[in-house]
Amino acid sequence: MNVKVLGTGCRNCEYLYQVVLKALEELQVDSTVEYVKDINEISKYVMFTPGLVINEKVVHEGKPLPDVEKVKKLIQENM
C-alpha cells in the first residue's frame, strides 16, 4: 500500500501525518508512507491541505481533520 500525506508542514498537516502513522501501526498494514511538501506535487492531487492519498486515490482533503479511527476506516476501504 502506498500512502501520501500532502501538506506544507503546517500544524494540521503534521497532525494528519502522525494520525496516519498511528493508524497504520494499529492496523499492522505493510505500507510506504510519504510526506509530500512540494506544492507542485500537492496541486496534482488536492486544492486544500492536508490531503491524504491511498494508492493514488484522494481519500481526504482539508478540514475537518480525521481522527485515528476515521483514517483506519479510510485505509481499510482503500486497500
XYZ file of N, CA and C in Angstrom:
237
model
N 0.843 -1.168 0.000
C 0.000 0.000 0.000
C 0.890 1.233 0.000
N 0.519 2.208 -0.800
C 1.245 3.460 -0.898
C 0.372 4.569 -0.320
N 0.873 5.262 0.692
C 0.125 6.326 1.358
C 0.915 7.619 1.246
N 0.221 8.696 0.867
C 0.849 10.014 0.804
C 0.052 10.979 1.666
N 0.762 11.698 2.516
C 0.171 12.805 3.252
C 0.656 14.062 2.548
N -0.277 14.882 2.115
C 0.048 16.085 1.363
C -0.096 17.298 2.267
N 0.974 18.046 2.428
C 0.896 19.226 3.281
C 2.166 20.036 3.249
N 2.032 21.276 3.637
C 3.152 22.210 3.577
C 4.000 22.213 4.838
N 3.628 21.410 5.819
C 4.372 21.370 7.069
C 3.685 22.114 8.196
N 2.471 22.576 7.957
C 1.721 23.289 8.995
C 1.295 22.324 10.106
N 0.767 22.872 11.168
C 0.360 22.068 12.323
C -0.669 21.008 11.939
N -1.664 21.363 11.127
C -2.692 20.406 10.715
C -2.114 19.289 9.856
N -1.179 19.636 9.000
C -0.552 18.633 8.138
C 0.299 17.669 8.965
N 1.031 18.207 9.917
C 1.834 17.367 10.814
C 0.936 16.446 11.627
N -0.212 16.975 12.079
C -1.179 16.174 12.837
C -1.654 14.990 11.999
N -2.058 15.257 10.747
C -2.554 14.185 9.892
C -1.466 13.139 9.653
N -0.248 13.571 9.448
C 0.857 12.633 9.239
C 1.005 11.699 10.442
N 0.969 12.239 11.642
C 1.092 11.423 12.850
C -0.098 10.482 13.013
N -1.296 10.958 12.685
C -2.505 10.125 12.764
C -2.401 8.956 11.789
N -1.919 9.213 10.591
C -1.759 8.157 9.589
C -0.759 7.106 10.080
N 0.360 7.539 10.616
C 1.354 6.592 11.131
C 0.767 5.731 12.245
N 0.007 6.336 13.140
C -0.604 5.590 14.244
C -1.634 4.601 13.721
N -2.466 5.030 12.766
C -3.493 4.152 12.203
C -2.860 2.942 11.520
N -1.816 3.167 10.753
C -1.134 2.065 10.070
C -0.490 1.108 11.067
N 0.066 1.663 12.131
C 0.672 0.827 13.170
C -0.390 -0.041 13.847
N -1.530 0.559 14.177
C -2.600 -0.188 14.839
C -3.173 -1.278 13.936
N -3.254 -0.992 12.635
C -3.791 -1.972 11.686
C -2.739 -2.994 11.259
N -1.495 -2.728 11.557
C -0.380 -3.585 11.154
C -0.385 -3.823 9.640
N -0.508 -2.721 8.911
C -0.548 -2.767 7.454
C 0.849 -2.477 6.905
N 1.287 -3.299 5.970
C 2.559 -3.076 5.301
C 2.361 -1.964 4.279
N 3.056 -0.856 4.464
C 2.831 0.279 3.576
C 4.069 1.155 3.476
N 4.042 2.003 2.461
C 5.037 3.039 2.288
C 4.334 4.361 2.525
N 4.858 5.168 3.438
C 4.252 6.462 3.748
C 5.197 7.561 3.290
N 4.641 8.490 2.535
C 5.420 9.612 2.019
C 4.746 10.906 2.459
N 5.524 11.828 2.993
C 5.011 13.142 3.383
C 5.430 14.106 2.275
N 4.482 14.499 1.444
C 4.759 15.338 0.279
C 4.577 16.801 0.664
N 5.656 17.583 0.584
C 5.606 19.002 0.942
C 5.762 19.923 -0.264
N 6.089 19.347 -1.421
C 6.277 20.142 -2.639
C 4.924 20.603 -3.167
N 4.726 21.912 -3.237
C 3.430 22.480 -3.619
C 3.013 22.066 -5.026
N 3.964 21.892 -5.924
C 3.629 21.462 -7.284
C 3.087 20.036 -7.292
N 3.683 19.184 -6.475
C 3.210 17.800 -6.363
C 1.853 17.752 -5.658
N 1.697 18.551 -4.608
C 0.423 18.604 -3.873
C -0.707 19.013 -4.803
N -0.453 20.005 -5.651
C -1.508 20.527 -6.528
C -1.964 19.521 -7.583
N -1.217 18.460 -7.782
C -1.651 17.402 -8.702
C -2.796 16.590 -8.102
N -2.938 16.668 -6.773
C -3.936 15.863 -6.081
C -5.069 16.683 -5.470
N -4.738 17.741 -4.730
C -5.750 18.464 -3.950
C -5.590 19.972 -4.082
N -6.686 20.676 -3.738
C -6.662 22.138 -3.696
C -6.402 22.637 -2.276
N -6.804 21.829 -1.280
C -6.675 22.221 0.118
C -5.886 21.167 0.881
N -5.039 21.625 1.790
C -4.269 20.702 2.620
C -4.835 20.702 4.031
N -4.590 19.671 4.784
C -3.831 18.496 4.411
C -4.638 17.557 3.532
N -3.933 16.779 2.759
C -4.569 15.784 1.908
C -4.032 14.402 2.227
N -4.853 13.418 1.955
C -4.452 12.028 2.175
C -4.764 11.240 0.918
N -3.738 10.578 0.392
C -3.859 9.787 -0.829
C -3.461 8.353 -0.500
N -4.334 7.411 -0.849
C -4.041 5.998 -0.637
C -4.084 5.305 -1.986
N -2.980 4.693 -2.358
C -2.863 4.009 -3.654
C -3.321 4.907 -4.800
N -2.829 6.150 -4.777
C -3.077 7.157 -5.813
C -4.530 7.651 -5.870
N -5.316 7.379 -4.850
C -6.699 7.866 -4.768
C -6.801 8.857 -3.609
N -7.307 10.067 -3.894
C -7.504 11.064 -2.842
C -8.675 10.619 -1.974
N -8.412 10.451 -0.672
C -9.459 9.996 0.246
C -9.815 11.049 1.289
N -9.002 12.110 1.388
C -9.313 13.203 2.317
C -8.621 14.467 1.843
N -9.320 15.596 2.051
C -8.773 16.896 1.676
C -9.290 17.958 2.638
N -8.389 18.745 3.193
C -8.773 19.877 4.035
C -9.321 19.492 5.394
N -10.249 20.320 5.870
C -10.858 20.121 7.184
C -12.266 19.586 7.019
N -12.851 18.972 8.043
C -12.295 18.705 9.363
C -11.249 17.601 9.300
N -10.319 17.654 10.210
C -9.242 16.670 10.252
C -9.762 15.342 10.787
N -9.409 14.252 10.129
C -9.870 12.942 10.602
C -9.073 12.472 11.817
N -9.739 11.707 12.676
C -9.037 11.108 13.809
C -8.501 9.738 13.393
N -7.868 9.049 14.321
C -7.245 7.757 14.015
C -8.280 6.754 13.511
N -9.440 6.701 14.141
C -10.470 5.739 13.733
C -10.950 6.005 12.307
N -11.119 7.273 11.955
C -11.550 7.626 10.598
C -10.476 7.240 9.580
N -9.226 7.492 9.900
C -8.134 7.138 8.986
C -8.044 5.624 8.836
N -8.228 4.896 9.925
C -8.216 3.431 9.842
C -9.313 2.949 8.900
N -10.477 3.559 8.990
C -11.586 3.189 8.105
C -11.232 3.498 6.647
N -10.649 4.658 6.396
C -10.250 5.022 5.032
C -9.215 4.042 4.482
N -8.286 3.637 5.318
C -7.261 2.676 4.894
C -7.906 1.346 4.536
N -8.772 0.857 5.400
C -9.418 -0.435 5.160
C -10.283 -0.405 3.904
N -10.929 0.717 3.639
C -11.783 0.836 2.456
C -10.986 0.936 1.166
N -9.719 1.282 1.265
C -8.915 1.522 0.062
C -7.701 0.616 -0.051
N -7.760 -0.537 0.578
C -6.654 -1.493 0.498
C -6.675 -2.212 -0.839
